[in-house]
Every structure is written in C-alpha cells, then in structure tokens.
CSV table of C-alpha atoms and ligand atoms in Angstrom, one decimal:
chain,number,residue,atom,x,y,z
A,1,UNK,CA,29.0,-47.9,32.2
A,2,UNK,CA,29.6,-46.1,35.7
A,3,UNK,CA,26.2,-44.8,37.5
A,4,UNK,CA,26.8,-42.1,39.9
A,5,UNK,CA,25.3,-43.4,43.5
A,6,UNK,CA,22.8,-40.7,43.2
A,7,UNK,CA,21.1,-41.9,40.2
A,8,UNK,CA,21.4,-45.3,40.7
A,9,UNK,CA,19.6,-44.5,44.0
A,10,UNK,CA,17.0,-42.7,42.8
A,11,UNK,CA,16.3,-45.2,39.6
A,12,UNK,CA,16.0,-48.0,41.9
A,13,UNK,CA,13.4,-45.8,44.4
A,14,UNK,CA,11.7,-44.8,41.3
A,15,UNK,CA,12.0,-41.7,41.6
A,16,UNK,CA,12.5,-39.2,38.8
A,17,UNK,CA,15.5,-39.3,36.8
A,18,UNK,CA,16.4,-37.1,33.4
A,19,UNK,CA,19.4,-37.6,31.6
A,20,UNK,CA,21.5,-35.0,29.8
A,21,UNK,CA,24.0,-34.6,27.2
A,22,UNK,CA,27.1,-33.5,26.8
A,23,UNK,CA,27.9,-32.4,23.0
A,24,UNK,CA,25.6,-29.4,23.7
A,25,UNK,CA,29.0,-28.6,26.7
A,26,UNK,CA,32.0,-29.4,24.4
A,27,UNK,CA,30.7,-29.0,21.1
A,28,UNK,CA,27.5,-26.8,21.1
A,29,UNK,CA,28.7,-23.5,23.2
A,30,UNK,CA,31.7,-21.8,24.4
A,31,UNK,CA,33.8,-22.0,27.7
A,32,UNK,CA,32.9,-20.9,30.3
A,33,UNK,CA,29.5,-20.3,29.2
A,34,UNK,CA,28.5,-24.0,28.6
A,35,UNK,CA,29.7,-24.8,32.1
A,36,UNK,CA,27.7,-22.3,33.4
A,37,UNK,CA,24.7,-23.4,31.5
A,38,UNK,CA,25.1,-27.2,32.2
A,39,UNK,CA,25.5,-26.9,35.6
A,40,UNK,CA,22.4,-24.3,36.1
A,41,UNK,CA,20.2,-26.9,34.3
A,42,UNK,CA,20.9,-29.4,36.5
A,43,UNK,CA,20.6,-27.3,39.4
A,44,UNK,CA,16.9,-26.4,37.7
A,45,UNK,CA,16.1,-30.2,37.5
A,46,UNK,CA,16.7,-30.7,41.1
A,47,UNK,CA,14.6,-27.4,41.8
A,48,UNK,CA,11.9,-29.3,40.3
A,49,UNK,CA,12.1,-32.8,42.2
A,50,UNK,CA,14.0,-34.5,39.8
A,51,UNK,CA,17.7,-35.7,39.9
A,52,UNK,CA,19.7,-35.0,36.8
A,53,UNK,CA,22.2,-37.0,34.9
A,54,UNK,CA,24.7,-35.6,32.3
A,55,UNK,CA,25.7,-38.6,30.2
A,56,UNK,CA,29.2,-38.9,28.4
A,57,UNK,CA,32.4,-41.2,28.0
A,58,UNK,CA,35.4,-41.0,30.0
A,59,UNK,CA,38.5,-42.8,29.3
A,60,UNK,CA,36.5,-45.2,27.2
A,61,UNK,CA,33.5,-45.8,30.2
A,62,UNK,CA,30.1,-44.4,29.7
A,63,UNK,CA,29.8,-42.2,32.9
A,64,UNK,CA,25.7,-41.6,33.9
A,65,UNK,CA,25.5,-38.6,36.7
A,66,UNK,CA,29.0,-36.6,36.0
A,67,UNK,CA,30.5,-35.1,38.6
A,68,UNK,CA,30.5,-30.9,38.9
A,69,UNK,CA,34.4,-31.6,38.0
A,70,UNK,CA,33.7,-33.7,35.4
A,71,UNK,CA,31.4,-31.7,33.7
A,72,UNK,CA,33.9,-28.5,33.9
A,73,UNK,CA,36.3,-30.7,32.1
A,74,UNK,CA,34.3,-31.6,29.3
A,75,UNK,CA,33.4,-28.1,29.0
A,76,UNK,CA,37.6,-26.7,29.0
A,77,UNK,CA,39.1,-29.9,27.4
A,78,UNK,CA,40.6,-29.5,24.0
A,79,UNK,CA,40.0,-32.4,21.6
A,80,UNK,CA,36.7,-34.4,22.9
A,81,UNK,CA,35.4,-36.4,20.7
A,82,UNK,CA,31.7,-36.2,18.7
A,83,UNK,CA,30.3,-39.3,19.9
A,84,UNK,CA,27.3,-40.3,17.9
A,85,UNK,CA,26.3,-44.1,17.7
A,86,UNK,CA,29.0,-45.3,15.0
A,87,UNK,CA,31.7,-43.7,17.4
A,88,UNK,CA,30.6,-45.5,20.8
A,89,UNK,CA,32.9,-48.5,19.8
A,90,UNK,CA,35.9,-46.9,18.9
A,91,UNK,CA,36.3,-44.2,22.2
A,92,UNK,CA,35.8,-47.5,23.9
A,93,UNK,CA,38.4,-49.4,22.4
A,94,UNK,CA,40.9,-46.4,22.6
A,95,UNK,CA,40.1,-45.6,26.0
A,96,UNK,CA,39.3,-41.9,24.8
A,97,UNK,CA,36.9,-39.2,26.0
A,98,UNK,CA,33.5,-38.5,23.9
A,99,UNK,CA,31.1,-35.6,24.4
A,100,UNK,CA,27.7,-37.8,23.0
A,101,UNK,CA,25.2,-36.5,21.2
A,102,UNK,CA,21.4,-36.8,21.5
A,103,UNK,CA,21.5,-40.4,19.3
A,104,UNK,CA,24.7,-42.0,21.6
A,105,UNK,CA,22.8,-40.9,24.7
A,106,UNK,CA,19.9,-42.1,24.2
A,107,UNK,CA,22.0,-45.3,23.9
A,108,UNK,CA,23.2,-45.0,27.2
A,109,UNK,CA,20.5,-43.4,28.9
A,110,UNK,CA,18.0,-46.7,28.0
A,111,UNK,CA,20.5,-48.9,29.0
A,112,UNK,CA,20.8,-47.3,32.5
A,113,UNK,CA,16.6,-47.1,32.5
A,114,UNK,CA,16.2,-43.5,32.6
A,115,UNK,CA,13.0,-42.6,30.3
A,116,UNK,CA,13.3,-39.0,29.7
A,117,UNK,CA,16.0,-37.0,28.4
A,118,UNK,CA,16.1,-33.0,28.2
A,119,UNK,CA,18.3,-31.1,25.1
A,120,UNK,CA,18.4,-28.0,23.5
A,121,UNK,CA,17.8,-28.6,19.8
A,122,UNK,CA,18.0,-32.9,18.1
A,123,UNK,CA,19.7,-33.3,15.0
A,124,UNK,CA,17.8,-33.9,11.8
A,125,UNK,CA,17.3,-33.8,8.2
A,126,UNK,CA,20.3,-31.1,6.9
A,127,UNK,CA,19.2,-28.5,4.1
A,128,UNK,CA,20.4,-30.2,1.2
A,129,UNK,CA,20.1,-33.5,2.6
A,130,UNK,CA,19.2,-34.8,-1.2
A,131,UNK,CA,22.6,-34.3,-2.4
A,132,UNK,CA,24.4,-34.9,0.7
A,133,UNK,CA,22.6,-37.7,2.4
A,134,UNK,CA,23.6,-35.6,5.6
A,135,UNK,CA,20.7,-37.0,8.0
A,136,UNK,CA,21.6,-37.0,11.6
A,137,UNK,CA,21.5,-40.5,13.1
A,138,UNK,CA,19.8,-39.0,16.3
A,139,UNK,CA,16.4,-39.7,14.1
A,140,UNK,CA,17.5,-42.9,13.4
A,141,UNK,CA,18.1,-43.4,17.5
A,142,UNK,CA,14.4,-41.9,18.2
A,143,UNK,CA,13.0,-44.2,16.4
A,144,UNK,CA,14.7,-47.7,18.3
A,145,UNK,CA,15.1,-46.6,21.7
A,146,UNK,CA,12.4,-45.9,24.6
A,147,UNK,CA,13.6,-42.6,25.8
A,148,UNK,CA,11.6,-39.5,25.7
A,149,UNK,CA,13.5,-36.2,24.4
A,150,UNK,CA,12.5,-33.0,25.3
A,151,UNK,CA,13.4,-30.5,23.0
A,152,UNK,CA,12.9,-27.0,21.6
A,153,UNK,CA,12.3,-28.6,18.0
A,154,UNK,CA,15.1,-29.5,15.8
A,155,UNK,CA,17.7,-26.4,15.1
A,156,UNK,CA,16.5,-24.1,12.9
A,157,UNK,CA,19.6,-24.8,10.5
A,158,UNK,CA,17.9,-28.1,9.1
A,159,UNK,CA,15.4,-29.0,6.6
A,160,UNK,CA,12.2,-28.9,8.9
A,161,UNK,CA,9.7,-30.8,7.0
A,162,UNK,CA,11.8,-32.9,5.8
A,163,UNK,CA,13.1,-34.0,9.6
A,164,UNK,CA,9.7,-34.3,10.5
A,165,UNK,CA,8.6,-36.8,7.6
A,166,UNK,CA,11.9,-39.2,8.6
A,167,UNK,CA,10.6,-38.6,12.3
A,168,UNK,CA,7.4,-40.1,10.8
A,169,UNK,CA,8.9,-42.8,9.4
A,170,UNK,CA,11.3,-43.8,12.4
A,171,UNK,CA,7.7,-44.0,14.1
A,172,UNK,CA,8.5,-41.1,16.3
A,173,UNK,CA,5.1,-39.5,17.9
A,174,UNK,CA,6.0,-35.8,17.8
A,175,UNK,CA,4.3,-33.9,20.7
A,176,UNK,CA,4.3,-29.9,20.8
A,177,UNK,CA,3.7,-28.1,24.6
A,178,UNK,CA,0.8,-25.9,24.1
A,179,UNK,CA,1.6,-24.5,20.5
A,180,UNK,CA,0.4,-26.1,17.4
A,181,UNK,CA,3.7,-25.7,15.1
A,182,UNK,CA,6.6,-28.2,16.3
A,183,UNK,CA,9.1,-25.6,17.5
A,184,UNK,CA,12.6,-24.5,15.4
A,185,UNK,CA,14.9,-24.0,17.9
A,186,UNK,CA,15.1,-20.2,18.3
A,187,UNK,CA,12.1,-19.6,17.1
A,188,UNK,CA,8.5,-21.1,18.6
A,189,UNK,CA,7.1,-21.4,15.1
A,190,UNK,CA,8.6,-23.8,11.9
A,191,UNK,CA,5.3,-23.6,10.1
A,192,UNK,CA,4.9,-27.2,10.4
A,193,UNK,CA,2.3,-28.6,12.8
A,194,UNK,CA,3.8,-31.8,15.2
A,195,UNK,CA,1.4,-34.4,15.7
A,196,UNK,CA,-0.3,-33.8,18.9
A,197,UNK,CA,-0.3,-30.5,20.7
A,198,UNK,CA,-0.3,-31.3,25.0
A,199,UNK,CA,-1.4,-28.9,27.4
A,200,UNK,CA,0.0,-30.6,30.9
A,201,UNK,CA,2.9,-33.0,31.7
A,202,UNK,CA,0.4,-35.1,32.9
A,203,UNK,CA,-0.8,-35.6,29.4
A,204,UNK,CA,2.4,-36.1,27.9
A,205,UNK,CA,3.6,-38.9,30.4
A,206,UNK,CA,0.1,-40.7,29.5
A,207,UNK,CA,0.9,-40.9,26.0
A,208,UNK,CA,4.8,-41.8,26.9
A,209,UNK,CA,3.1,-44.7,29.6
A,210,UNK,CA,0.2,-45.5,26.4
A,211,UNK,CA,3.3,-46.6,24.1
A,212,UNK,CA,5.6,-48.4,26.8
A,213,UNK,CA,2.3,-50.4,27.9
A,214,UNK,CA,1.6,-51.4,24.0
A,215,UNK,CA,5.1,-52.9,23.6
A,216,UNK,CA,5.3,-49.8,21.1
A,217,UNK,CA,9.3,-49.6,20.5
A,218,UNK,CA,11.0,-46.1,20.1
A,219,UNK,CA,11.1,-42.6,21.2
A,220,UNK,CA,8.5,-40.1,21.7
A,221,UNK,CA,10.0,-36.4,20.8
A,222,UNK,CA,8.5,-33.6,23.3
A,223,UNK,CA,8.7,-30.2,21.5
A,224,UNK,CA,9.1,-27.7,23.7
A,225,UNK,CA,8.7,-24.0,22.3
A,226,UNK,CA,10.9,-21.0,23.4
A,227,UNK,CA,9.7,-18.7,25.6
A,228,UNK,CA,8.7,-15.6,24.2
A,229,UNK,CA,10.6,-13.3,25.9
A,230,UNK,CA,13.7,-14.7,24.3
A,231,UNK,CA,12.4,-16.5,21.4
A,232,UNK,CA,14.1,-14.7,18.4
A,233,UNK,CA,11.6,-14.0,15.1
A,234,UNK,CA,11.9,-16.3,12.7
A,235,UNK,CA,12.8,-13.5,9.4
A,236,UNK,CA,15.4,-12.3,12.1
A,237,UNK,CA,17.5,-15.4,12.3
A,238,UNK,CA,17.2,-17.2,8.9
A,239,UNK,CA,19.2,-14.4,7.0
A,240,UNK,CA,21.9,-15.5,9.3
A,241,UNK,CA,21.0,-19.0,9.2
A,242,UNK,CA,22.0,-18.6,5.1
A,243,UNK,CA,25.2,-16.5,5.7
A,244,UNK,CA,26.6,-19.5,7.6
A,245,UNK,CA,25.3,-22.0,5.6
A,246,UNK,CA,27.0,-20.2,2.8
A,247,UNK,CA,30.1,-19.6,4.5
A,248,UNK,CA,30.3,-23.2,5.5
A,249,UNK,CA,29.8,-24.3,2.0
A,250,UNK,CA,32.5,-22.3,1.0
A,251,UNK,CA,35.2,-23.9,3.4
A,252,UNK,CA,34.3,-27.1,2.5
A,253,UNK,CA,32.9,-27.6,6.0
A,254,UNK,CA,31.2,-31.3,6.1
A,255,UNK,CA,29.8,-34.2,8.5
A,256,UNK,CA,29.8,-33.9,11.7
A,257,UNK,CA,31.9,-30.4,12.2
A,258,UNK,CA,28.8,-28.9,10.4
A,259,UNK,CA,26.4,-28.3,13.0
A,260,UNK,CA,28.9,-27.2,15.9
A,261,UNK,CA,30.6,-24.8,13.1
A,262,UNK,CA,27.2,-23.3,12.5
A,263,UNK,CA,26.0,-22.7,15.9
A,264,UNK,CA,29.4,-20.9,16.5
A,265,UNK,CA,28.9,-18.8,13.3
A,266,UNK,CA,25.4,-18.3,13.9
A,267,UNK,CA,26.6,-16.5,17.7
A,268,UNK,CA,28.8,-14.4,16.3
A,269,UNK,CA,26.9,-13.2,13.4
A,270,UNK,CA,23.7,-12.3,16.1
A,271,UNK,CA,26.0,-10.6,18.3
A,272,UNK,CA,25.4,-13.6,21.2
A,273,UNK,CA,21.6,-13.0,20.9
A,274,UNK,CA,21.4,-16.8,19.7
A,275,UNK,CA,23.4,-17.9,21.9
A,276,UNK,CA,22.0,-16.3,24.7
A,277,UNK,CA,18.6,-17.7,23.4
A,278,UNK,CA,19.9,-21.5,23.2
A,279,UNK,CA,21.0,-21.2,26.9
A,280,UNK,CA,17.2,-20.0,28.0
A,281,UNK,CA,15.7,-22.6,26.0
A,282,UNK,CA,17.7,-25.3,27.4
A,283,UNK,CA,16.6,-24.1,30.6
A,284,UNK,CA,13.5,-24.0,30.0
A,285,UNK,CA,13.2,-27.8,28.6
A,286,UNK,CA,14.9,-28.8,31.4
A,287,UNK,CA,11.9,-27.4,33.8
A,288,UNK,CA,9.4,-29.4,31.5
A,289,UNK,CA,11.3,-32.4,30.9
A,290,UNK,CA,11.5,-32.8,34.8
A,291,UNK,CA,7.6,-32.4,35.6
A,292,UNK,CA,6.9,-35.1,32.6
A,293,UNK,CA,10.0,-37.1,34.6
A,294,UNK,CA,7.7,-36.7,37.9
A,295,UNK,CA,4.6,-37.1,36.2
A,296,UNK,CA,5.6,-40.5,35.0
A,297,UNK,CA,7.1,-41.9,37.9
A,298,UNK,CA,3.2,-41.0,39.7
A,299,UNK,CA,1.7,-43.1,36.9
B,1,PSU,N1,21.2,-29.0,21.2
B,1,PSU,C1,21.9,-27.8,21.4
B,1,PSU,N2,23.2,-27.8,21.0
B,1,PSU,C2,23.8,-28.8,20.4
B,1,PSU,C3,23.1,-30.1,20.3
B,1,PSU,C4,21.8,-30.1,20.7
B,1,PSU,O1,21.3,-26.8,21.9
B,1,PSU,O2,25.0,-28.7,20.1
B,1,PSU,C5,23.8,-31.3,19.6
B,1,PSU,C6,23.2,-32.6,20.0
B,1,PSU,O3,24.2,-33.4,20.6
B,1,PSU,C7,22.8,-33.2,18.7
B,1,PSU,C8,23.8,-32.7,17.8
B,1,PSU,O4,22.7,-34.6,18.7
B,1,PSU,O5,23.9,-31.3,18.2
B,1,PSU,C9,23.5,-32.9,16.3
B,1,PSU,O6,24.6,-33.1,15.6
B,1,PSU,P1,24.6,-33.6,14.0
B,1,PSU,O7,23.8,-32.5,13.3
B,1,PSU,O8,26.0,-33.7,13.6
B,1,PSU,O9,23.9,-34.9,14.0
B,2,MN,MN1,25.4,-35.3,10.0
C-alpha cells in the first residue's frame, strides 16, 4: 500500500490519525455532492487536530491519505469497483480501481496502524437475511480487526436487531454517544439499546485502550446518533424505507448493488431530505471520531 507523507508522519509522531472510506464517495452519494462531502469531512477532522485519511485502491495499490485529486476522481469515475474483503485480491491482480467499503478498509486501515475510523452508516444484517443469507461482511471485519468505527448506527434499511445480535457474536462492544438506543442511521432511535452508552471521548478511548491492553482481538463500533436538527423521525422514513425495498425486490436487485440502489431510491423518494441528512451525519461522526482519535493518542 502507498501512505501519503502526511499520515505516515503523523502515525510515526503519534499523533492522531482517522481513516476514511471511499464507497460512501463512488457508491453511497451523487457527484458532485459526495466530493463536496468527502472533502468537507476531512477538512472537519483537521479542524479538530486530527489528520484524515481516505482509504481506497488505485490501479491495484491500496492508497492511505488520497490526494484532493484523487478523491474528485473516485467521486466522477464511471465503473469503480465495490471493494469489500473477497474483492481486495482481484482489483489487485487486475490492476483496477476499488472504492472499499467499511469491511476492506478496516483491512487496510489496521495494516497501516490507524485505530479509528469515521463512516456514515456500517453494513449489517439485510431485512430478509433468513432467506437470503445477505449479511454484510463489514460485521464479519468488526469482529477480527482492531480498528474503532464511528458510526451513526447501521442504515436504517437493515434488520436492526438482528445486526446487532451478529455484532454480539463477532465480539463487537457496541458503544452509543450519550443516547441509550444504538442509532439507525437517519434516525437517533432503532429501539434497540447498544451495549454501553458514553458520555465523553475520553470514555470511549478508555474502553478502546481497556481491549487493546487485554490482547482483546476485534473492533469496537462507536454509535454516534444524528443530530436532532436533521435527524429525520423514524415513521417518516420507514414508509420509504419499504417502497424501495419493494421496488428493489421487483427488479431483481441483489448482492452488493442493493444497498447503493437503495440509498439512491431512498433520496429521491424524500425529495434529498435523506440525503441531505447522511451528509450532516457524516459530518458529525467525523467531529467525534477525531476527539476519540486525540483522546487516545493522550492515553
Ligand atoms: N455509510 C454511508 N453510505 C455508504 C456506506 C456507509 O453513509 O454507502 C457503505 C459502506 O462502505 C458500507 C457499505 O460498508 O455501505 C455496505 O454495503 P453492503 O450492504 O453491500 O455490505
Ligand atoms: Mn450484502
């Protein structure tokens, strides 16, 4: 893989470091808006003392602290690849370019030592999961590698208990910022409480610094709810939730096209207002995941 001299700098200084993904910029949201959004996160990182790096595969090399350029080319380039863990092998081989997802970065982002890592929304459990085995491998991921995601929940399109029982399997300690329920994306409540509810970074880089000093393998999953501004009501977004579930269904829509397909639908069927929420919420994990980034580099 390929370290941008900025990271590499500040991993060695031990200084703060949060990685990024990029299937959230070429699969997740459209152009130019998930430009726009990519590059304002990492501008809010370095607000907060932190130095940011976007994570995804060029020309067959994992690339760790993208370029501005780089990252307005995964966000305009036709044809990027879904990278999720099976993938990693074959962009290498055939030198292509992959956008990865929360499990392939967490991949790449504990090989190159960086502990925490910001997102909007992880994959989980799909609705339906018992008769299409549709489980995103970013639980399997959380549960073998020692990187911290910080999250707004897992997207409200999935099976929310049901994510959070594999989490609990995977041996994934699920932490929620100040509220009790782990979050669903757009909306601050599921209805299902996570694990531990934290009410500083401080706290949560304690418990991330508790497991690493046990030998504990495995990620810790940082649930971050949506402001409430922008946080849309729960009743409010889940009729739409079952149009495009239902619409997918009806095109035969499967596998890995599923969940950029719905996010897509979902936009259009709120009028942006989702959209416009995922882009805040991002945001807003990014500001969190950076002061648990600092917090942890003081311990
Ligand atoms: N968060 C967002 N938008 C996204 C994702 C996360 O706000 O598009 C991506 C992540 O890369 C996550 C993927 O790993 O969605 C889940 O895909 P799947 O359901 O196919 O496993
Ligand atoms: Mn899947």
């Amino acid at each position: 893989m390929r370290i941008s001299k900025k990271v590499e700098k500040a991993l060695k200084e031990g200084r703060p470091v949060v990685a990024l993904e990029s299937t959230i910029i070429s699969h997740g949201m459209p152009y130019p808006l998930n430009v726009e959004t990519a590059l304002k996160v990492e501008e809010t990182i370095s607000k907060e003392g932190a130095v940011p790096a976007t994570i995804g595969i060029i020309d067959g090399e994992a690339v760790v602290g993208m370029s501005k350029e780089e990252i307005e080319e995964f966000g305009k380039r036709k044809g990027i690849y879904k990278v999720s863990y099976r993938d990693i092998p074959i962009v290498k081989a055939t030198k292509a370019w992959g956008a990865t997802t929360v499990s392939a970065t967490m991949v790449v982002a504990e090989k190159a030592g960086i502990e925490v890592f910001v997102t909007g929304g992880i994959g989980g459990v799909h609705r339906g999961a018992e008769l299409t085995f549709d489980v995103s491998r970013d639980l399997k991921e959380l549960g073998l590698r020692n990187v911290t995601v910080v999250c707004a929940g897992a997207k409200a399109i999935l099976d929310i208990p049901k994510t959070l029982e594999v989490l609990e399997t995977e041996g994934v300690s699920v932490l929620s910022y100040r509220e009790r329920d782990f979050a669903s994306f757009y909306s601050r409540d599921s209805g299902y409480p996570a694990d531990y509810v934290f009410a500083s970074p401080e706290e949560a880089a304690a418990i991330i610094k508790a497991k690493r000093d046990l030998g504990l393998r495995g990620g810790i999953l940082i649930s971050n709810p949506p402001e409430e501004e922008y946080a849309l009501p729960k009743d409010y977004i889940e009729g739409y939730i079952k149009e495009a579930l239902k619409e997918a269904g009806e095109q035969g829509i499967r596998g890995k096209d599923i969940t950029p397909y719905l996010l897509k639908r979902i936009t259009e069927l709120t009028g942006g207002k989702s959209l416009d929420t995922n882009i805040r919420l991002v945001i807003n994990n990014a500001v969190l995941g950076a002061r648990i980034a600092k917090a942890l580099t003081e311990l």
